[in-house]
Short mmCIF file of C-alpha atoms in Angstrom, two decimals:
data_model
loop_
_atom_site.label_atom_id
_atom_site.label_comp_id
_atom_site.label_asym_id
_atom_site.label_seq_id
_atom_site.Cartn_x
_atom_site.Cartn_y
_atom_site.Cartn_z
CA UNK A 1 -9.16 -6.97 24.04
CA UNK A 2 -10.32 -3.14 23.39
CA UNK A 3 -8.19 -1.83 20.25
CA UNK A 4 -8.08 1.41 18.83
CA UNK A 5 -6.88 1.08 15.52
CA UNK A 6 -5.71 4.53 13.52
CA UNK A 7 -5.31 4.48 9.87
CA UNK A 8 -6.75 5.51 6.53
CA UNK A 9 -10.20 3.80 6.00
CA UNK A 10 -11.96 5.90 3.24
CA UNK A 11 -11.14 6.88 -0.49
CA UNK A 12 -8.40 4.51 -1.44
CA UNK A 13 -9.23 1.05 -2.08
CA UNK A 14 -5.76 0.03 -1.46
CA UNK A 15 -5.70 1.36 2.04
CA UNK A 16 -9.52 -0.87 2.28
CA UNK A 17 -7.63 -3.73 1.31
CA UNK A 18 -4.95 -3.48 3.84
CA UNK A 19 -7.21 -2.71 6.81
CA UNK A 20 -9.40 -5.87 5.39
CA UNK A 21 -6.38 -7.67 5.94
CA UNK A 22 -5.95 -6.90 9.64
CA UNK A 23 -9.53 -7.52 10.27
CA UNK A 24 -9.24 -10.79 9.12
CA UNK A 25 -6.69 -11.41 11.61
CA UNK A 26 -8.66 -10.17 14.31
CA UNK A 27 -11.60 -12.16 13.15
CA UNK A 28 -9.68 -15.32 12.87
CA UNK A 29 -8.10 -15.37 16.26
CA UNK A 30 -9.33 -18.35 18.09
CA UNK A 31 -7.80 -17.52 21.47
CA UNK A 32 -9.00 -14.01 22.01
CA UNK A 33 -12.05 -11.84 21.29
CA UNK A 34 -10.96 -8.46 19.81
CA UNK A 35 -13.40 -5.14 20.01
CA UNK A 36 -11.89 -2.75 17.28
CA UNK A 37 -12.61 0.96 17.07
CA UNK A 38 -11.64 2.58 14.13
CA UNK A 39 -10.22 6.23 13.84
CA UNK A 40 -9.46 7.75 10.43
CA UNK A 41 -5.78 9.13 10.34
CA UNK A 42 -6.63 12.12 7.98
CA UNK A 43 -8.21 13.72 10.88
CA UNK A 44 -4.44 13.94 12.05
CA UNK A 45 -3.19 15.57 8.84
CA UNK A 46 -1.72 19.06 8.78
CA UNK A 47 -3.87 19.79 5.76
CA UNK A 48 -7.08 19.47 8.07
CA UNK A 49 -8.84 22.68 9.21
CA UNK A 50 -7.06 23.31 12.55
CA UNK A 51 -10.31 23.72 14.44
CA UNK A 52 -11.00 20.14 13.46
CA UNK A 53 -7.39 18.60 13.52
CA UNK A 54 -6.78 15.86 16.25
CA UNK A 55 -3.21 15.51 18.37
CA UNK A 56 -1.65 12.14 18.49
CA UNK A 57 -0.63 13.25 22.13
CA UNK A 58 -4.47 14.01 23.12
CA UNK A 59 -5.95 11.19 21.59
CA UNK A 60 -3.56 8.62 22.46
CA UNK A 61 -3.60 10.20 26.48
CA UNK A 62 -7.51 9.52 26.36
CA UNK A 63 -7.36 6.19 24.21
CA UNK A 64 -4.80 4.36 26.46
CA UNK A 65 -7.65 4.91 29.75
CA UNK A 66 -10.39 3.27 27.45
CA UNK A 67 -8.15 0.62 25.42
CA UNK A 68 -5.73 -1.98 25.56
CA UNK A 69 -3.58 -1.26 22.82
CA UNK A 70 -3.55 1.54 20.07
CA UNK A 71 -2.38 0.24 16.42
CA UNK A 72 -1.47 2.57 13.95
CA UNK A 73 -0.99 1.39 10.50
CA UNK A 74 -0.79 0.46 7.93
CA UNK A 75 -0.07 2.88 5.22
CA UNK A 76 3.23 5.42 4.59
CA UNK A 77 3.02 7.09 7.76
CA UNK A 78 6.58 7.24 8.49
CA UNK A 79 7.51 8.69 5.48
CA UNK A 80 9.78 11.39 6.64
CA UNK A 81 9.30 14.37 4.28
CA UNK A 82 6.28 15.99 6.44
CA UNK A 83 7.29 19.68 6.82
CA UNK A 84 6.57 21.23 10.22
CA UNK A 85 6.44 17.94 11.90
CA UNK A 86 8.58 17.67 14.95
CA UNK A 87 9.13 13.65 14.19
CA UNK A 88 9.31 14.61 10.32
CA UNK A 89 6.35 11.96 9.70
CA UNK A 90 2.56 11.67 9.81
CA UNK A 91 2.57 10.25 13.10
CA UNK A 92 3.46 13.05 15.57
CA UNK A 93 4.04 11.72 18.97
CA UNK A 94 5.68 13.68 22.10
CA UNK A 95 8.37 11.67 24.18
CA UNK A 96 6.48 11.76 27.46
CA UNK A 97 3.49 10.16 25.64
CA UNK A 98 5.91 7.17 24.61
CA UNK A 99 7.45 7.24 28.00
CA UNK A 100 4.07 6.64 29.45
CA UNK A 101 2.39 4.25 26.77
CA UNK A 102 4.99 3.08 24.67
CA UNK A 103 5.06 -0.35 25.58
CA UNK A 104 1.24 -0.55 24.77
CA UNK A 105 1.49 0.91 21.17
CA UNK A 106 1.89 -0.90 18.12
CA UNK A 107 2.93 0.60 14.97
CA UNK A 108 2.37 -1.89 11.93
CA UNK A 109 2.83 -2.29 8.31
CA UNK A 110 4.13 0.98 7.62
CA UNK A 111 6.45 2.71 5.12
CA UNK A 112 9.26 4.89 5.84
CA UNK A 113 10.24 5.57 1.93
CA UNK A 114 9.99 9.31 1.24
CA UNK A 115 8.43 10.25 -2.70
CA UNK A 116 8.73 13.84 -1.88
CA UNK A 117 11.94 16.09 -0.96
CA UNK A 118 13.10 15.50 2.52
CA UNK A 119 13.96 18.67 4.58
CA UNK A 120 17.29 18.43 6.18
CA UNK A 121 16.18 18.78 9.60
CA UNK A 122 13.58 16.09 9.16
CA UNK A 123 16.56 13.38 9.17
CA UNK A 124 17.53 14.12 12.83
CA UNK A 125 13.88 14.47 13.75
CA UNK A 126 13.26 11.17 12.61
CA UNK A 127 16.34 9.48 13.93
CA UNK A 128 15.16 11.21 17.26
CA UNK A 129 11.75 9.34 17.09
CA UNK A 130 13.27 5.86 16.01
CA UNK A 131 15.31 6.19 19.21
CA UNK A 132 12.30 6.96 21.40
CA UNK A 133 10.19 4.26 19.72
CA UNK A 134 12.86 1.80 20.54
CA UNK A 135 13.85 3.18 24.06
CA UNK A 136 10.13 2.69 25.01
CA UNK A 137 9.67 -0.64 23.71
CA UNK A 138 7.12 0.29 21.23
CA UNK A 139 6.16 -2.39 18.80
CA UNK A 140 7.24 -1.09 15.50
CA UNK A 141 7.08 -3.35 12.07
CA UNK A 142 7.59 -1.81 8.35
CA UNK A 143 6.04 -3.37 5.57
CA UNK A 144 8.07 -5.17 2.64
CA UNK A 145 8.35 -2.08 0.53
CA UNK A 146 12.03 -1.97 0.59
CA UNK A 147 11.91 0.62 3.37
CA UNK A 148 14.22 -1.34 6.04
CA UNK A 149 16.88 -1.53 2.87
CA UNK A 150 16.38 2.20 2.27
CA UNK A 151 16.94 3.24 6.01
CA UNK A 152 19.97 0.97 6.50
CA UNK A 153 21.42 3.26 3.40
CA UNK A 154 20.43 6.45 4.86
CA UNK A 155 20.95 6.24 8.79
CA UNK A 156 23.80 4.78 10.94
CA UNK A 157 23.48 1.31 12.24
CA UNK A 158 22.73 2.56 15.67
CA UNK A 159 19.44 3.63 14.21
CA UNK A 160 18.43 0.69 12.23
CA UNK A 161 19.73 -1.99 14.28
CA UNK A 162 16.60 -4.16 15.90
CA UNK A 163 14.24 -2.69 13.22
CA UNK A 164 11.54 -5.53 11.56
CA UNK A 165 10.29 -5.67 8.34
CA UNK A 166 7.59 -8.17 8.02
CA UNK A 167 4.88 -7.17 5.27
CA UNK A 168 1.81 -5.28 4.50
CA UNK A 169 -1.45 -6.19 6.19
CA UNK A 170 -2.71 -6.95 2.89
CA UNK A 171 -1.03 -10.11 2.41
CA UNK A 172 -3.14 -11.25 5.32
CA UNK A 173 -5.84 -11.81 2.98
CA UNK A 174 -3.36 -14.60 1.26
CA UNK A 175 -5.38 -17.62 1.20
CA UNK A 176 -8.55 -16.38 2.44
CA UNK A 177 -10.45 -16.75 -1.00
CA UNK A 178 -10.44 -19.49 -3.29
CA UNK A 179 -9.55 -19.17 -6.95
CA UNK A 180 -12.68 -19.26 -9.14
CA UNK A 181 -11.04 -18.59 -12.52
CA UNK A 182 -12.29 -17.38 -15.77
CA UNK A 183 -15.99 -17.69 -16.48
CA UNK A 184 -16.18 -19.78 -19.95
CA UNK A 185 -18.98 -17.24 -20.56
CA UNK A 186 -16.88 -14.39 -19.88
CA UNK A 187 -14.59 -12.99 -22.47
CA UNK A 188 -11.07 -13.05 -20.79
CA UNK A 189 -9.72 -9.47 -19.75
CA UNK A 190 -6.47 -7.53 -18.78
CA UNK A 191 -7.18 -5.79 -15.45
CA UNK A 192 -5.32 -2.47 -15.38
CA UNK A 193 -4.66 -0.17 -12.46
CA UNK A 194 -2.56 3.32 -13.18
CA UNK A 195 -1.38 5.75 -10.75
CA UNK A 196 -1.26 9.07 -12.48
CA UNK A 197 -0.33 10.93 -9.23
CA UNK A 198 2.80 8.90 -8.83
CA UNK A 199 4.14 9.91 -12.26
CA UNK A 200 5.59 12.84 -10.46
CA UNK A 201 6.70 11.68 -7.13
CA UNK A 202 10.52 10.68 -6.49
CA UNK A 203 12.40 7.48 -7.15
CA UNK A 204 15.62 6.74 -6.11
CA UNK A 205 15.63 4.10 -9.02
CA UNK A 206 14.61 6.35 -12.09
CA UNK A 207 14.96 9.78 -13.47
CA UNK A 208 11.62 11.77 -14.09
CA UNK A 209 9.22 10.16 -16.21
CA UNK A 210 7.82 11.81 -19.17
CA UNK A 211 3.95 11.49 -18.91
CA UNK A 212 3.33 11.59 -22.62
CA UNK A 213 5.78 8.98 -23.46
CA UNK A 214 4.22 6.96 -20.58
CA UNK A 215 0.78 7.13 -21.62
CA UNK A 216 1.74 6.42 -25.41
CA UNK A 217 3.81 3.49 -24.62
CA UNK A 218 1.27 1.98 -22.19
CA UNK A 219 -1.71 2.74 -24.44
CA UNK A 220 0.01 1.25 -27.64
CA UNK A 221 0.67 -2.05 -25.72
CA UNK A 222 -2.53 -2.70 -23.83
CA UNK A 223 -4.04 -2.45 -27.22
CA UNK A 224 -1.62 -4.94 -28.80
CA UNK A 225 -1.66 -7.34 -25.98
CA UNK A 226 -5.66 -7.43 -26.06
CA UNK A 227 -5.73 -8.07 -29.65
CA UNK A 228 -2.69 -10.79 -29.55
CA UNK A 229 -4.65 -12.51 -26.12
CA UNK A 230 -8.16 -12.05 -27.49
CA UNK A 231 -9.14 -10.26 -24.32
CA UNK A 232 -10.63 -7.23 -23.44
CA UNK A 233 -9.18 -4.37 -20.93
CA UNK A 234 -10.76 -3.41 -17.81
CA UNK A 235 -9.49 -0.46 -16.16
CA UNK A 236 -9.65 -0.69 -12.02
CA UNK A 237 -9.32 2.86 -10.31
CA UNK A 238 -8.37 2.66 -6.63
CA UNK A 239 -8.53 6.51 -6.23
CA UNK A 240 -10.64 9.04 -8.06
CA UNK A 241 -7.48 10.79 -9.53
CA UNK A 242 -7.02 7.29 -11.45
CA UNK A 243 -9.79 8.34 -13.71
CA UNK A 244 -7.77 10.91 -15.34
CA UNK A 245 -5.26 8.25 -16.54
CA UNK A 246 -8.00 6.06 -17.94
CA UNK A 247 -9.53 8.79 -19.78
CA UNK A 248 -5.87 9.91 -21.28
CA UNK A 249 -5.31 5.97 -22.23
CA UNK A 250 -8.82 5.45 -24.13
CA UNK A 251 -8.26 8.69 -25.98
CA UNK A 252 -4.82 7.12 -27.20
CA UNK A 253 -6.39 3.69 -28.11
CA UNK A 254 -8.76 3.07 -31.43
CA UNK A 255 -12.23 4.57 -30.84
CA UNK A 256 -13.86 1.15 -31.89
CA UNK A 257 -11.44 -0.65 -29.57
CA UNK A 258 -12.32 1.30 -26.81
CA UNK A 259 -16.28 0.94 -27.46
CA UNK A 260 -16.08 -2.62 -27.74
CA UNK A 261 -13.47 -3.91 -25.50
CA UNK A 262 -12.90 -1.52 -22.88
CA UNK A 263 -14.48 -1.18 -19.22
CA UNK A 264 -13.99 0.45 -16.17
CA UNK A 265 -14.44 -1.47 -12.76
CA UNK A 266 -16.83 0.50 -10.28
CA UNK A 267 -15.16 2.89 -7.89
CA UNK A 268 -15.86 2.94 -4.01
CA UNK A 269 -13.99 4.41 -1.64
CA UNK A 270 -15.87 2.61 1.09
CA UNK A 271 -15.50 -1.19 2.01
CA UNK A 272 -18.38 -2.00 0.02
CA UNK A 273 -15.66 -2.33 -2.78
CA UNK A 274 -14.12 -5.33 -1.25
CA UNK A 275 -15.88 -8.29 -2.72
CA UNK A 276 -15.93 -6.90 -6.30
CA UNK A 277 -12.40 -5.68 -6.31
CA UNK A 278 -11.37 -9.13 -5.22
CA UNK A 279 -13.50 -11.08 -7.95
CA UNK A 280 -11.89 -8.44 -10.67
CA UNK A 281 -8.20 -9.22 -9.87
CA UNK A 282 -9.18 -12.96 -8.99
CA UNK A 283 -10.27 -13.32 -12.54
CA UNK A 284 -7.99 -11.39 -14.62
CA UNK A 285 -6.19 -13.06 -17.23
CA UNK A 286 -3.41 -10.83 -16.52
CA UNK A 287 -2.96 -7.88 -14.29
CA UNK A 288 -0.89 -4.76 -15.03
CA UNK A 289 -0.64 -2.69 -11.77
CA UNK A 290 0.67 0.62 -10.90
CA UNK A 291 -0.12 0.90 -7.17
CA UNK A 292 1.19 -1.00 -4.38
CA UNK A 293 -1.91 -2.66 -3.23
CA UNK A 294 -3.21 -3.55 -6.65
CA UNK A 295 -0.07 -5.19 -7.30
CA UNK A 296 0.01 -7.22 -3.74
CA UNK A 297 -3.50 -8.25 -4.44
CA UNK A 298 -3.09 -9.64 -7.55
CA UNK A 299 0.17 -11.47 -6.49
CA UNK A 300 -1.45 -13.37 -3.57
CA UNK A 301 -4.52 -14.35 -5.71
CA UNK A 302 -1.54 -15.81 -7.90
CA UNK A 303 -2.58 -13.96 -10.87
CA UNK A 304 0.09 -13.42 -13.74
CA UNK A 305 1.04 -9.53 -12.63
CA UNK A 306 3.02 -7.09 -14.66
CA UNK A 307 4.19 -4.33 -12.02
CA UNK A 308 4.84 -1.04 -13.40
CA UNK A 309 7.86 0.19 -11.27
CA UNK A 310 6.93 3.86 -11.02
CA UNK A 311 7.84 4.01 -7.41
CA UNK A 312 10.74 2.18 -5.35
CA UNK A 313 8.06 0.16 -3.27
CA UNK A 314 6.36 -1.15 -5.97
CA UNK A 315 9.79 -2.48 -7.64
CA UNK A 316 10.38 -3.85 -4.04
CA UNK A 317 7.40 -5.85 -3.81
CA UNK A 318 7.56 -7.10 -7.45
CA UNK A 319 11.06 -8.20 -6.92
CA UNK A 320 9.83 -10.74 -3.87
CA UNK A 321 7.48 -12.82 -6.04
CA UNK A 322 7.82 -14.91 -9.09
CA UNK A 323 4.65 -14.59 -10.43
CA UNK A 324 5.59 -10.65 -10.77
CA UNK A 325 7.58 -9.36 -13.73
CA UNK A 326 8.86 -6.08 -13.21
CA UNK A 327 8.48 -3.21 -15.68
CA UNK A 328 11.40 -0.68 -14.44
CA UNK A 329 12.17 1.35 -17.29
CA UNK A 330 9.59 3.64 -17.90
CA UNK A 331 11.82 6.70 -19.29
CA UNK A 332 11.71 5.62 -22.92
CA UNK A 333 9.34 3.68 -24.93
CA UNK A 334 8.71 0.61 -23.29
CA UNK A 335 6.02 -0.91 -25.44
CA UNK A 336 8.42 -3.63 -26.52
CA UNK A 337 9.07 -4.35 -22.82
CA UNK A 338 5.62 -4.35 -21.64
CA UNK A 339 4.55 -6.77 -24.23
CA UNK A 340 7.39 -9.21 -23.52
CA UNK A 341 6.62 -8.58 -19.85
CA UNK A 342 3.12 -9.69 -20.27
CA UNK A 343 3.94 -12.73 -21.91
CA UNK A 344 6.42 -13.66 -19.27
CA UNK A 345 4.37 -13.28 -16.47
CA UNK A 346 1.75 -15.52 -18.04
CA UNK A 347 4.31 -18.20 -18.29
CA UNK A 348 5.66 -17.83 -14.49
CA UNK A 349 4.66 -20.46 -11.69
CA UNK A 350 2.41 -19.80 -8.74
CA UNK A 351 4.21 -17.91 -6.29
CA UNK A 352 4.09 -19.26 -2.50
CA UNK A 353 5.79 -16.53 -1.04
CA UNK A 354 2.75 -14.32 -0.28
CA UNK A 355 2.12 -16.84 2.77
CA UNK A 356 5.38 -16.79 4.42
CA UNK A 357 4.92 -12.98 4.40
CA UNK A 358 1.43 -13.48 5.62
CA UNK A 359 3.04 -15.88 8.51
CA UNK A 360 5.38 -13.24 9.11
CA UNK A 361 3.04 -10.56 10.23
CA UNK A 362 1.29 -12.98 12.31
CA UNK A 363 4.27 -13.80 14.32
CA UNK A 364 4.80 -10.05 14.89
CA UNK A 365 1.39 -9.09 15.81
CA UNK A 366 0.22 -12.51 17.63
CA UNK A 367 2.67 -11.78 20.91
CA UNK A 368 1.32 -8.29 21.32
CA UNK A 369 -2.17 -9.11 21.79
CA UNK A 370 -1.91 -11.20 24.88
#
């Protein structure tokens, strides 16, 4: 079966992890051979120069003459805040294309949980788009980031009835890697992923976050926790912007501690990051995670995880797993809360829910591929 996969393949370690989960699904298939062609979704973005920007309608029209299926996802591609979009989202597909090919289109592992101001007209645009997808039998699956609960709170039941939520494609990596444990020759470390760009994004669960307070509280607690556990700190950047947070935190911790006990994991926006990023989370004594896929990877590797609830989607993921402790109150000094959360996370039992979510995703995808 020939499949065109449209997603984000470069620049973000989390997206790369999600796509690798889907690739694993295809490679593990025993009943069918898949030939998958990747197409970068950023080629469709409105900030792309007009002469090089791709059109979903044109690409899909051509693709369905060459491919058996087109799969879009995963990512927050149905976050309906996008201005000047006739669907309100990144995915702009006209009704006439859906009427011709909708039953061969799969939109999988997507979010629709806006973190920016939503233009008023986008509510109706997005409503119309969801109706079109359902009317034309397009397979649509939302990731388990709280999207479906959010949509049910914002839209009429006639819009949300029948919508499916299974999970993020990253969960398809669950059980694929053996836990190697911390080497006796390696000093224990705390893996830390911080998402500075998300501090200014909107969330329905909190007020504005004061960046100064956030960094001061986090730096103070990371230093105290590392000292109490006799552990190092290893920062894990998923995006280049994460280095700004790492620099800020290092400035706020004692210089000698930073020199002797802090390291930064390698960054790569390409697939070559996969093995090393598995290893860094898998062998961590504890993970403190801001980004969605940092949390998911740490959780499915059965590592003790403190989830920084900066965005609603991370809060939702954390609440589904027993080996994740949510730190949701980030508006004031949260250093004591983070210390307690770290201790609690390390006492939590291994969580088995990741495998259940993996099976839900497989059960969604498998019937569509035959």
